[in-house]
Tab-separated table of C-alpha atoms and ligand atoms in Angstrom:
chain	number	residue	atom	x	y	z
V	1	MET	CA	-61.230	156.374	-110.740
V	2	SER	CA	-60.070	152.782	-110.699
V	3	ASN	CA	-62.284	149.979	-111.880
V	4	ARG	CA	-62.146	148.587	-108.391
V	5	LEU	CA	-64.062	151.521	-106.916
V	6	ASN	CA	-66.545	151.499	-109.764
V	7	SER	CA	-67.402	147.848	-109.710
V	8	THR	CA	-70.631	146.664	-108.181
V	9	PRO	CA	-70.699	143.331	-106.367
V	10	ASN	CA	-73.379	141.908	-108.622
V	11	ASP	CA	-71.787	142.821	-111.949
V	12	MET	CA	-71.164	139.494	-113.671
V	13	ARG	CA	-69.112	140.648	-116.653
V	14	ALA	CA	-65.599	140.145	-115.286
V	15	PHE	CA	-65.766	136.394	-114.632
V	16	TRP	CA	-65.355	134.441	-117.874
V	17	MET	CA	-67.012	131.220	-116.760
V	18	PRO	CA	-65.614	127.769	-117.630
V	19	PHE	CA	-67.474	125.458	-120.042
V	20	THR	CA	-70.508	127.770	-119.824
V	21	ALA	CA	-72.764	129.600	-122.263
V	22	ASN	CA	-71.675	132.888	-120.643
V	23	ARG	CA	-74.178	135.200	-122.345
V	24	GLN	CA	-77.149	132.926	-121.667
V	25	PHE	CA	-76.071	132.442	-118.045
V	26	LYS	CA	-75.557	136.114	-117.303
V	27	LYS	CA	-79.022	136.952	-118.632
V	28	GLU	CA	-80.576	134.315	-116.413
V	29	PRO	CA	-78.113	133.479	-113.607
V	30	ARG	CA	-78.291	130.267	-111.610
V	31	LEU	CA	-76.432	130.661	-108.332
V	32	PHE	CA	-76.097	128.283	-105.428
V	33	VAL	CA	-75.635	130.001	-102.071
V	34	SER	CA	-75.562	127.069	-99.657
V	35	ALA	CA	-75.761	123.283	-99.550
V	36	LYS	CA	-76.361	120.455	-97.103
V	37	ASP	CA	-76.158	116.705	-97.746
V	38	MET	CA	-78.272	115.991	-100.883
V	39	TYR	CA	-79.554	119.532	-101.523
V	40	TYR	CA	-78.453	122.947	-102.754
V	41	LYS	CA	-80.166	126.266	-101.972
V	42	THR	CA	-80.388	128.806	-104.791
V	43	HIS	CA	-79.997	132.586	-104.632
V	44	ASP	CA	-83.741	132.906	-105.100
V	45	GLY	CA	-84.463	130.693	-102.119
V	46	ARG	CA	-85.293	127.387	-103.821
V	47	THR	CA	-84.104	123.899	-102.875
V	48	VAL	CA	-82.422	121.787	-105.579
V	49	LEU	CA	-81.764	118.032	-105.303
V	50	ASP	CA	-78.174	117.316	-106.342
V	51	GLY	CA	-78.404	114.611	-109.010
V	52	THR	CA	-74.769	115.045	-110.063
V	53	ALA	CA	-72.706	115.375	-106.843
V	54	GLY	CA	-71.735	118.856	-108.040
V	55	LEU	CA	-69.541	117.912	-111.000
V	56	TRP	CA	-69.179	114.218	-110.081
V	57	CYS	CA	-67.161	115.116	-106.994
V	58	VAL	CA	-69.253	115.602	-103.838
V	59	ASN	CA	-69.421	111.863	-103.145
V	60	ALA	CA	-70.129	112.186	-99.398
V	61	GLY	CA	-72.776	114.892	-99.866
V	62	HIS	CA	-72.486	118.560	-99.004
V	63	CYS	CA	-70.971	120.385	-96.021
V	64	ARG	CA	-70.066	117.243	-94.102
V	65	PRO	CA	-68.883	118.119	-90.562
V	66	LYS	CA	-65.705	115.995	-90.459
V	67	ILE	CA	-64.399	117.646	-93.616
V	68	THR	CA	-65.347	121.179	-92.545
V	69	GLU	CA	-63.695	120.702	-89.146
V	70	ALA	CA	-60.537	119.214	-90.654
V	71	ILE	CA	-60.130	122.236	-92.933
V	72	GLN	CA	-60.838	124.771	-90.182
V	73	GLN	CA	-58.407	123.142	-87.806
V	74	GLN	CA	-55.636	122.834	-90.394
V	75	ALA	CA	-56.006	126.440	-91.559
V	76	GLY	CA	-55.226	127.640	-88.022
V	77	GLU	CA	-52.341	125.248	-87.450
V	78	LEU	CA	-50.195	124.963	-90.588
V	79	ASP	CA	-51.453	126.850	-93.626
V	80	TYR	CA	-48.721	126.033	-96.120
V	81	ALA	CA	-45.440	124.149	-96.225
V	82	PRO	CA	-43.118	124.225	-99.248
V	83	ALA	CA	-43.711	121.154	-101.352
V	84	PHE	CA	-40.167	120.733	-102.690
V	85	GLN	CA	-37.348	119.437	-100.450
V	86	LEU	CA	-39.628	119.896	-97.399
V	87	GLY	CA	-42.821	118.303	-96.158
V	88	HIS	CA	-45.436	118.061	-93.444
V	89	PRO	CA	-46.895	115.022	-91.663
V	90	LYS	CA	-50.346	114.924	-93.238
V	91	ALA	CA	-48.981	114.526	-96.781
V	92	PHE	CA	-47.367	111.245	-95.711
V	93	GLU	CA	-50.316	110.131	-93.607
V	94	LEU	CA	-52.699	110.717	-96.511
V	95	ALA	CA	-50.496	108.822	-98.992
V	96	ASN	CA	-50.506	105.815	-96.646
V	97	ARG	CA	-54.273	106.025	-96.206
V	98	LEU	CA	-54.730	106.157	-99.967
V	99	VAL	CA	-52.456	103.178	-100.561
V	100	ASP	CA	-54.538	101.272	-97.977
V	101	ILE	CA	-57.682	101.615	-100.106
V	102	ALA	CA	-55.906	101.362	-103.483
V	103	PRO	CA	-56.091	98.252	-105.653
V	104	ASP	CA	-53.276	95.790	-104.843
V	105	GLY	CA	-49.906	96.847	-106.175
V	106	MET	CA	-50.669	100.598	-106.242
V	107	SER	CA	-48.139	101.532	-103.613
V	108	HIS	CA	-46.998	105.108	-104.243
V	109	VAL	CA	-48.789	108.428	-104.624
V	110	LEU	CA	-47.956	111.689	-106.422
V	111	TYR	CA	-50.097	114.740	-105.569
V	112	THR	CA	-51.663	117.268	-107.946
V	113	ASN	CA	-54.437	119.857	-107.718
V	114	SER	CA	-56.975	118.579	-110.255
V	115	GLY	CA	-57.854	115.744	-112.566
V	116	SER	CA	-56.236	117.554	-115.478
V	117	GLU	CA	-52.948	117.807	-113.601
V	118	SER	CA	-53.190	114.165	-112.557
V	119	VAL	CA	-53.393	113.210	-116.229
V	120	GLU	CA	-50.398	115.367	-117.189
V	121	THR	CA	-48.461	113.856	-114.290
V	122	ALA	CA	-49.284	110.255	-115.254
V	123	LEU	CA	-48.358	110.813	-118.911
V	124	LYS	CA	-45.029	112.352	-117.876
V	125	VAL	CA	-44.299	109.504	-115.451
V	126	ALA	CA	-44.963	107.037	-118.282
V	127	LEU	CA	-42.529	108.709	-120.673
V	128	ALA	CA	-39.859	109.183	-118.011
V	129	TYR	CA	-40.284	105.610	-116.716
V	130	HIS	CA	-39.421	104.092	-120.074
V	131	ARG	CA	-36.496	106.440	-120.401
V	132	VAL	CA	-34.991	105.594	-117.003
V	133	LYS	CA	-35.389	101.927	-117.936
V	134	GLY	CA	-33.345	102.551	-121.084
V	135	ASN	CA	-36.352	102.447	-123.426
V	136	GLY	CA	-36.383	106.092	-124.547
V	137	SER	CA	-37.808	105.098	-127.935
V	138	ARG	CA	-41.185	104.542	-126.241
V	139	PHE	CA	-42.542	108.056	-126.753
V	140	ARG	CA	-46.055	107.419	-128.083
V	141	LEU	CA	-49.219	107.830	-126.037
V	142	ILE	CA	-52.479	106.141	-126.997
V	143	GLY	CA	-55.884	107.511	-125.979
V	144	ARG	CA	-59.396	106.868	-127.220
V	145	GLU	CA	-62.074	108.600	-129.245
V	146	ARG	CA	-64.550	110.435	-126.999
V	147	GLY	CA	-62.135	110.185	-124.051
V	148	TYR	CA	-61.972	113.069	-121.576
V	149	HIS	CA	-58.724	113.582	-119.744
V	150	GLY	CA	-59.049	117.182	-118.646
V	151	VAL	CA	-58.181	120.354	-120.500
V	152	ASN	CA	-54.397	120.679	-120.462
V	153	PHE	CA	-52.297	119.946	-123.524
V	154	GLY	CA	-51.405	116.333	-122.735
V	155	GLY	CA	-54.963	115.552	-121.708
V	156	ILE	CA	-56.593	117.041	-124.814
V	157	SER	CA	-53.996	115.322	-126.993
V	158	VAL	CA	-54.876	111.843	-125.727
V	159	GLY	CA	-58.516	112.898	-125.270
V	160	GLY	CA	-61.050	112.405	-128.006
V	161	ILE	CA	-63.675	115.122	-127.619
V	162	VAL	CA	-63.546	117.131	-130.823
V	163	ALA	CA	-64.769	120.468	-129.435
V	164	ASN	CA	-62.097	120.352	-126.722
V	165	ARG	CA	-59.300	119.766	-129.269
V	166	LYS	CA	-60.003	121.434	-132.563
V	167	MET	CA	-59.071	125.021	-131.600
V	168	PHE	CA	-55.683	124.180	-130.168
V	169	GLY	CA	-53.256	123.496	-132.967
V	170	THR	CA	-51.041	120.468	-133.290
V	171	LEU	CA	-51.270	119.316	-129.659
V	172	LEU	CA	-48.752	116.651	-128.557
V	173	THR	CA	-47.132	114.726	-131.363
V	174	GLY	CA	-46.877	110.944	-131.366
V	175	VAL	CA	-50.412	110.385	-130.105
V	176	ASP	CA	-52.920	107.952	-131.584
V	177	HIS	CA	-56.459	106.963	-130.603
V	178	MET	CA	-58.396	103.720	-130.259
V	179	PRO	CA	-62.068	103.708	-131.278
V	180	HIS	CA	-64.712	104.415	-128.619
V	181	THR	CA	-66.980	101.649	-127.332
V	182	HIS	CA	-70.417	103.165	-127.944
V	183	PHE	CA	-72.622	100.824	-130.023
V	184	PRO	CA	-76.185	102.074	-129.565
V	185	ASP	CA	-77.584	99.895	-132.389
V	186	LYS	CA	-76.649	96.746	-130.500
V	187	ASN	CA	-76.496	97.870	-126.873
V	188	ALA	CA	-79.282	100.443	-126.380
V	189	PHE	CA	-81.134	100.124	-123.038
V	190	THR	CA	-78.633	97.596	-121.674
V	191	ARG	CA	-78.651	97.388	-117.888
V	192	GLY	CA	-75.046	97.632	-116.712
V	193	VAL	CA	-72.094	96.510	-118.803
V	194	PRO	CA	-73.069	95.798	-122.439
V	195	GLU	CA	-72.581	92.418	-124.120
V	196	HIS	CA	-71.565	93.629	-127.528
V	197	GLY	CA	-68.309	95.261	-128.585
V	198	GLY	CA	-65.554	93.895	-126.309
V	199	ASP	CA	-63.618	92.788	-129.396
V	200	ILE	CA	-62.973	96.396	-130.356
V	201	ALA	CA	-60.058	96.211	-127.888
V	202	SER	CA	-58.172	94.397	-130.644
V	203	GLU	CA	-57.867	97.781	-132.386
V	204	LEU	CA	-55.078	98.411	-129.878
V	205	GLU	CA	-53.239	95.430	-131.322
V	206	ARG	CA	-53.644	97.047	-134.766
V	207	LEU	CA	-52.080	100.306	-133.488
V	208	VAL	CA	-49.218	98.335	-131.948
V	209	THR	CA	-48.596	96.664	-135.311
V	210	LEU	CA	-48.720	100.019	-137.099
V	211	HIS	CA	-46.379	101.931	-134.760
V	212	ASP	CA	-44.394	99.000	-133.327
V	213	ALA	CA	-44.529	98.282	-129.598
V	214	SER	CA	-41.026	99.698	-129.140
V	215	THR	CA	-42.411	103.223	-129.755
V	216	ILE	CA	-45.414	103.079	-127.407
V	217	ALA	CA	-45.157	104.276	-123.799
V	218	ALA	CA	-48.708	104.102	-122.475
V	219	VAL	CA	-52.407	103.665	-123.106
V	220	ILE	CA	-54.815	105.872	-121.142
V	221	VAL	CA	-58.553	105.211	-120.822
V	222	GLU	CA	-61.409	106.034	-118.506
V	223	PRO	CA	-62.671	102.632	-117.298
V	224	VAL	CA	-66.166	104.130	-117.682
V	225	ALA	CA	-66.140	107.249	-119.866
V	226	GLY	CA	-68.042	109.933	-117.952
V	227	SER	CA	-67.776	113.373	-119.432
V	228	THR	CA	-68.542	112.288	-122.990
V	229	GLY	CA	-71.948	111.049	-121.859
V	230	VAL	CA	-71.388	107.816	-119.943
V	231	ILE	CA	-70.002	105.115	-122.218
V	232	LEU	CA	-69.453	101.739	-120.591
V	233	PRO	CA	-66.737	99.221	-121.397
V	234	PRO	CA	-68.311	96.177	-123.077
V	235	LYS	CA	-67.777	92.781	-121.457
V	236	GLY	CA	-64.138	91.678	-121.639
V	237	TYR	CA	-62.921	94.965	-123.143
V	238	LEU	CA	-60.751	96.234	-120.279
V	239	GLN	CA	-59.321	92.761	-119.642
V	240	LYS	CA	-58.291	92.576	-123.284
V	241	LEU	CA	-56.623	96.028	-123.176
V	242	ARG	CA	-54.693	94.831	-120.130
V	243	GLU	CA	-53.539	91.687	-121.928
V	244	ILE	CA	-52.350	93.591	-124.987
V	245	CYS	CA	-50.486	96.186	-122.880
V	246	THR	CA	-48.793	93.512	-120.798
V	247	LYS	CA	-47.791	91.523	-123.864
V	248	HIS	CA	-46.096	94.554	-125.419
V	249	GLY	CA	-44.581	96.243	-122.353
V	250	ILE	CA	-46.986	99.204	-122.590
V	251	LEU	CA	-48.163	100.931	-119.391
V	252	LEU	CA	-51.931	101.011	-118.836
V	253	ILE	CA	-53.297	104.139	-117.139
V	254	PHE	CA	-56.839	104.190	-115.776
V	255	ASP	CA	-58.187	107.717	-115.516
V	256	GLU	CA	-60.426	107.324	-112.472
V	257	VAL	CA	-61.119	111.004	-111.843
V	258	ILE	CA	-64.844	110.186	-111.990
V	259	THR	CA	-64.899	106.464	-111.184
V	260	GLY	CA	-62.589	106.693	-108.138
V	261	PHE	CA	-63.877	106.820	-104.564
V	262	GLY	CA	-66.918	104.598	-104.686
V	263	ARG	CA	-68.786	105.768	-107.769
V	264	LEU	CA	-69.253	102.173	-109.032
V	265	GLY	CA	-69.779	100.641	-105.576
V	266	THR	CA	-66.119	99.693	-105.178
V	267	PRO	CA	-63.290	102.012	-104.067
V	268	PHE	CA	-61.959	102.173	-107.649
V	269	ALA	CA	-63.189	100.958	-111.032
V	270	ALA	CA	-60.067	98.794	-111.227
V	271	ASP	CA	-61.621	96.825	-108.322
V	272	TYR	CA	-65.020	96.681	-110.001
V	273	PHE	CA	-63.669	95.261	-113.256
V	274	GLY	CA	-60.892	93.180	-111.686
V	275	VAL	CA	-58.294	94.733	-113.994
V	276	LYS	CA	-54.989	96.087	-112.684
V	277	PRO	CA	-53.629	99.179	-114.384
V	278	ASP	CA	-50.075	100.446	-113.880
V	279	MET	CA	-51.241	103.911	-112.823
V	280	ILE	CA	-54.509	105.440	-111.642
V	281	THR	CA	-55.328	109.137	-111.866
V	282	MET	CA	-57.812	110.621	-109.402
V	283	ALA	CA	-59.191	113.962	-108.128
V	284	LYS	CA	-62.810	115.025	-107.404
V	285	GLY	CA	-63.941	112.545	-104.701
V	286	LEU	CA	-60.479	112.600	-103.126
V	287	THR	CA	-61.506	115.717	-101.166
V	288	ASN	CA	-65.249	115.457	-101.764
V	289	GLY	CA	-64.772	118.372	-104.176
V	290	VAL	CA	-64.263	120.731	-101.249
V	291	ILE	CA	-60.624	121.698	-101.856
V	292	PRO	CA	-58.898	121.241	-105.220
V	293	MET	CA	-56.708	118.167	-105.080
V	294	GLY	CA	-55.732	115.270	-107.323
V	295	ALA	CA	-53.331	112.349	-107.124
V	296	VAL	CA	-51.759	109.557	-109.146
V	297	PHE	CA	-51.164	106.005	-107.953
V	298	VAL	CA	-48.182	104.166	-109.376
V	299	THR	CA	-46.855	100.667	-108.802
V	300	ASP	CA	-43.648	99.764	-106.955
V	301	GLU	CA	-42.169	98.776	-110.287
V	302	ILE	CA	-42.611	102.299	-111.670
V	303	HIS	CA	-41.566	104.102	-108.487
V	304	ASP	CA	-38.499	101.937	-107.898
V	305	ALA	CA	-37.249	102.423	-111.447
V	306	PHE	CA	-36.633	106.094	-110.598
V	307	MET	CA	-34.918	105.478	-107.241
V	308	GLN	CA	-31.349	105.201	-108.454
V	309	GLY	CA	-28.360	107.468	-109.049
V	310	PRO	CA	-26.813	109.719	-106.380
V	311	GLU	CA	-29.101	110.137	-103.369
V	312	HIS	CA	-28.834	113.932	-103.283
V	313	MET	CA	-30.251	114.154	-106.806
V	314	ILE	CA	-33.918	114.854	-107.581
V	315	GLU	CA	-35.290	111.664	-109.135
V	316	PHE	CA	-38.229	113.105	-111.108
V	317	PHE	CA	-38.342	116.700	-112.327
V	318	HIS	CA	-42.019	117.370	-111.802
V	319	GLY	CA	-44.360	118.742	-109.113
V	320	TYR	CA	-46.600	121.673	-108.198
V	321	THR	CA	-46.366	124.465	-105.595
V	322	TYR	CA	-49.499	123.031	-104.071
V	323	SER	CA	-48.630	119.306	-104.337
V	324	GLY	CA	-49.840	117.918	-101.005
V	325	ASN	CA	-51.021	121.316	-99.696
V	326	PRO	CA	-51.714	120.936	-95.951
V	327	ILE	CA	-55.312	122.114	-96.087
V	328	ALA	CA	-56.028	119.881	-99.092
V	329	CYS	CA	-54.473	116.918	-97.240
V	330	ALA	CA	-56.601	117.685	-94.174
V	331	ALA	CA	-59.712	117.859	-96.353
V	332	ALA	CA	-58.813	114.520	-97.970
V	333	LEU	CA	-58.228	112.874	-94.570
V	334	GLY	CA	-61.595	114.196	-93.344
V	335	THR	CA	-63.154	112.855	-96.526
V	336	LEU	CA	-61.624	109.380	-96.142
V	337	ASP	CA	-62.801	109.303	-92.505
V	338	THR	CA	-66.331	110.127	-93.650
V	339	TYR	CA	-66.234	107.494	-96.406
V	340	LYS	CA	-64.990	104.910	-93.925
V	341	GLU	CA	-67.446	105.676	-91.112
V	342	GLU	CA	-70.397	105.562	-93.484
V	343	GLY	CA	-69.134	102.757	-95.737
V	344	LEU	CA	-69.539	105.052	-98.739
V	345	LEU	CA	-66.888	103.438	-100.927
V	346	THR	CA	-69.106	100.374	-101.222
V	347	ARG	CA	-72.534	101.905	-100.645
V	348	GLY	CA	-73.070	102.299	-104.399
V	349	ALA	CA	-73.181	98.504	-104.675
V	350	GLU	CA	-76.154	98.383	-102.283
V	351	MET	CA	-78.050	101.134	-104.077
V	352	ALA	CA	-77.194	100.170	-107.679
V	353	ALA	CA	-80.134	97.807	-108.301
V	354	TYR	CA	-82.722	100.333	-107.094
V	355	TRP	CA	-80.976	103.057	-109.102
V	356	GLU	CA	-80.970	100.829	-112.210
V	357	ASP	CA	-84.688	100.027	-111.975
V	358	ALA	CA	-85.510	103.687	-111.399
V	359	ILE	CA	-83.561	105.046	-114.354
V	360	HIS	CA	-84.810	102.374	-116.764
V	361	SER	CA	-88.395	103.210	-115.762
V	362	LEU	CA	-88.004	106.397	-117.885
V	363	ARG	CA	-87.693	104.368	-121.083
V	364	ASP	CA	-91.210	105.347	-122.212
V	365	CYS	CA	-90.575	109.115	-121.857
V	366	PRO	CA	-90.575	111.252	-125.031
V	367	HIS	CA	-87.452	111.215	-127.250
V	368	VAL	CA	-85.504	108.765	-125.044
V	369	ILE	CA	-83.276	106.693	-127.367
V	370	ASP	CA	-81.000	104.997	-124.828
V	371	ILE	CA	-80.553	104.547	-121.084
V	372	ARG	CA	-77.249	103.386	-119.561
V	373	ASN	CA	-76.238	102.715	-115.965
V	374	ILE	CA	-73.491	101.315	-113.773
V	375	GLY	CA	-72.974	101.725	-110.007
V	376	LEU	CA	-74.388	105.136	-109.130
V	377	ILE	CA	-73.943	106.534	-112.632
V	378	GLY	CA	-76.723	106.892	-115.161
V	379	ALA	CA	-77.280	108.399	-118.591
V	380	ILE	CA	-80.389	109.125	-120.598
V	381	GLU	CA	-79.760	109.853	-124.252
V	382	LEU	CA	-82.326	112.004	-126.059
V	383	LYS	CA	-82.978	112.196	-129.775
V	384	PRO	CA	-81.483	115.526	-130.908
V	385	ILE	CA	-83.784	118.144	-132.411
V	386	ASP	CA	-83.171	118.124	-136.182
V	387	GLY	CA	-80.458	120.656	-137.002
V	388	GLU	CA	-80.151	121.834	-133.395
V	389	PRO	CA	-77.947	119.391	-131.511
V	390	THR	CA	-77.647	119.828	-127.706
V	391	LYS	CA	-80.754	122.045	-127.516
V	392	ARG	CA	-83.185	119.369	-126.318
V	393	ALA	CA	-80.967	118.268	-123.430
V	394	PHE	CA	-80.029	121.824	-122.435
V	395	SER	CA	-83.703	122.716	-122.325
V	396	ALA	CA	-84.265	119.694	-120.030
V	397	PHE	CA	-81.414	120.934	-117.825
V	398	LEU	CA	-83.076	124.370	-117.461
V	399	LYS	CA	-86.500	122.842	-116.783
V	400	ALA	CA	-85.035	120.459	-114.194
V	401	TYR	CA	-83.303	123.347	-112.429
V	402	GLU	CA	-86.631	125.203	-112.288
V	403	LYS	CA	-88.257	122.095	-110.792
V	404	GLY	CA	-85.542	121.767	-108.137
V	405	LEU	CA	-83.334	119.079	-109.678
V	406	LEU	CA	-79.712	119.357	-110.746
V	407	ILE	CA	-78.781	117.213	-113.749
V	408	ARG	CA	-75.798	117.469	-116.109
V	409	THR	CA	-75.986	117.429	-119.872
V	410	THR	CA	-73.419	116.844	-122.575
V	411	GLY	CA	-74.569	116.875	-126.167
V	412	ASP	CA	-78.102	115.467	-125.968
V	413	ILE	CA	-77.225	113.130	-123.111
V	414	ILE	CA	-78.374	113.640	-119.522
V	415	ALA	CA	-75.766	112.330	-117.062
V	416	LEU	CA	-76.556	111.517	-113.433
V	417	SER	CA	-74.111	110.773	-110.591
V	418	PRO	CA	-75.610	111.617	-107.203
V	419	PRO	CA	-73.793	111.846	-103.888
V	420	LEU	CA	-73.212	108.300	-102.588
V	421	ILE	CA	-75.281	109.070	-99.466
V	422	ILE	CA	-78.407	109.012	-101.663
V	423	GLU	CA	-81.445	107.229	-100.153
V	424	LYS	CA	-84.254	105.456	-102.011
V	425	SER	CA	-86.565	108.397	-101.290
V	426	HIS	CA	-84.110	110.730	-103.088
V	427	ILE	CA	-83.940	108.338	-106.033
V	428	ASP	CA	-87.749	108.411	-106.227
V	429	GLU	CA	-87.737	112.218	-106.050
V	430	LEU	CA	-85.006	112.477	-108.695
V	431	PHE	CA	-86.659	110.237	-111.278
V	432	GLY	CA	-90.153	111.532	-110.456
V	433	LYS	CA	-89.003	115.073	-111.261
V	434	LEU	CA	-87.026	113.948	-114.282
V	435	ARG	CA	-90.096	112.211	-115.722
V	436	GLU	CA	-92.079	115.466	-115.399
V	437	VAL	CA	-89.203	117.349	-117.063
V	438	LEU	CA	-88.971	114.942	-120.016
V	439	VAL	CA	-92.737	115.000	-120.529
V	440	ALA	CA	-92.826	118.829	-120.354
V	441	ASN	CA	-89.851	118.963	-122.715
V	442	ALA	CA	-91.536	116.864	-125.427
B	1	PXG	N1	-60.126	112.961	-116.331
B	1	PXG	C1	-61.404	112.591	-116.274
B	1	PXG	C2	-61.774	111.177	-116.588
B	1	PXG	C3	-62.406	113.509	-115.901
B	1	PXG	O1	-63.684	113.126	-115.860
B	1	PXG	C4	-60.668	115.184	-115.678
B	1	PXG	C5	-59.741	114.224	-116.042
B	1	PXG	C6	-60.200	116.564	-115.386
B	1	PXG	O2	-60.362	116.896	-114.050
B	1	PXG	P1	-60.384	118.443	-113.597
B	1	PXG	O3	-60.338	118.356	-112.109
B	1	PXG	O4	-59.156	119.081	-114.156
B	1	PXG	O5	-61.671	119.046	-114.133
B	1	PXG	C7	-62.020	114.836	-115.597
B	1	PXG	C8	-63.018	115.888	-115.193
B	1	PXG	C9	-68.899	116.578	-116.837
B	1	PXG	C10	-67.599	117.041	-116.234
B	1	PXG	O6	-69.888	117.237	-116.666
B	1	PXG	C11	-66.577	116.136	-116.150
B	1	PXG	C12	-65.351	116.557	-115.620
B	1	PXG	C13	-65.172	117.859	-115.175
B	1	PXG	C14	-66.226	118.751	-115.265
B	1	PXG	C15	-67.462	118.350	-115.795
B	1	PXG	O7	-68.956	115.539	-117.449
B	1	PXG	N2	-64.349	115.610	-115.580
B	2	PLP	N1	-60.504	103.631	-95.717
B	2	PLP	C1	-61.695	104.014	-96.217
B	2	PLP	C2	-61.847	105.418	-96.677
B	2	PLP	C3	-62.764	103.107	-96.326
B	2	PLP	O1	-63.932	103.494	-96.840
B	2	PLP	C4	-62.582	101.799	-95.912
B	2	PLP	C5	-63.695	100.867	-96.013
B	2	PLP	O2	-64.804	101.211	-96.465
B	2	PLP	C6	-61.336	101.443	-95.383
B	2	PLP	C7	-60.331	102.371	-95.286
B	2	PLP	C8	-61.107	100.074	-94.842
B	2	PLP	O3	-61.543	100.151	-93.550
B	2	PLP	P1	-61.713	98.905	-92.573
B	2	PLP	O4	-60.345	98.364	-92.299
B	2	PLP	O5	-62.340	99.501	-91.323
B	2	PLP	O6	-62.599	97.925	-93.269
């Protein structure tokens, strides 16, 4: 008899879950079966407050009607159109809508299906751009320690999270890394952007001297590092990176997969910090997490450099079967409509002060060694248990889930990033529950 006939619907062995302690999970499963606005419902009938917007993506909250309707309508009208040498209207409409909310100068859009693919796409554009400009010797890519740029080979090469890299051989060659910007000795419990450490940007100048500018194509950074546990750019840091890149003809890529679409209280982090990159990668909030989709913004200067040669020739040999998928485009348009109607791309700015006060009120809880915040992002760093790193935070995660609160942990850091529709009453509920969790976890 085939496996198919034998299998029971509730057998969990077949699915090898991503970034999950599979054996622990399958002994004690945590399943969400429905969601609305700020809350999930679990398989055992409990309500869980979403403190993380899913995985930093459900910025407009769950099961929003405009997005659901857009997807339903599109699925019955045009399900798929080939992405190469053909198109459909919504892919163009969406690109225009995105350019409208993009930082000045970001005038063209390439589509992908995830943040990881957006990163690969941006790195390839950078290399190809220099080559079409006659600067093929610019082959190096510079990332940063503790950076997260997804899980594909380019992204883990420029990324700086050791566990995500060490198993996977030589990665891309010609990659170097700047130091991270986490200085807990000087900056612990800072509210917002820290004072100390902006000068570390000059390490980029050191790498330029070492490798020579003529070999460097691009620098990629998260304006605020999310996945590694929320590390903020110190004052002046991003401005200084911009200056060094401009001086040496190096492209600056902001990976805004987390910070894009209102997370900091501005449409993009580039707006928040007043720094203009040459490319921006995005995903997550682009479709409110509902349908996989990512994108990359590039400047006119980059786009136009490719638009030469015979007109019947493909200008850039890159793209995905699902680039600009009709249902993904419909979901993104429904998402942008929701953001616009509810002012969500700037709502974080209104809520940030209340959020900041609330998170810093946990300073006296057991084992808290740092609290960081910006926009509607927060992190609480716990002192690791001696010899058992990650265990204290993971135990807090399990306790929070039991109490009806979804948090995210990485190492011994608790990261928070709620849907941008969050109200003060939800913030009170979130930090009230988290206080109980941290006390119980002592
Ligand atoms: N770049 C950045 C800056 C990200 O944060 C990616 C690229 C990759 O996106 P995809 O869509 O391929 O996952 C990300 C994703 C966490 C967490 O808990 C963070 C991400 C994904 C899942 C969990 O910190 N970031
Ligand atoms: N598009 C989206 C998704 C928005 O959130 C906003 C403003 O918040 C805009 C466009 C700009 O809209 P308006 O011209 O109505 O200010």
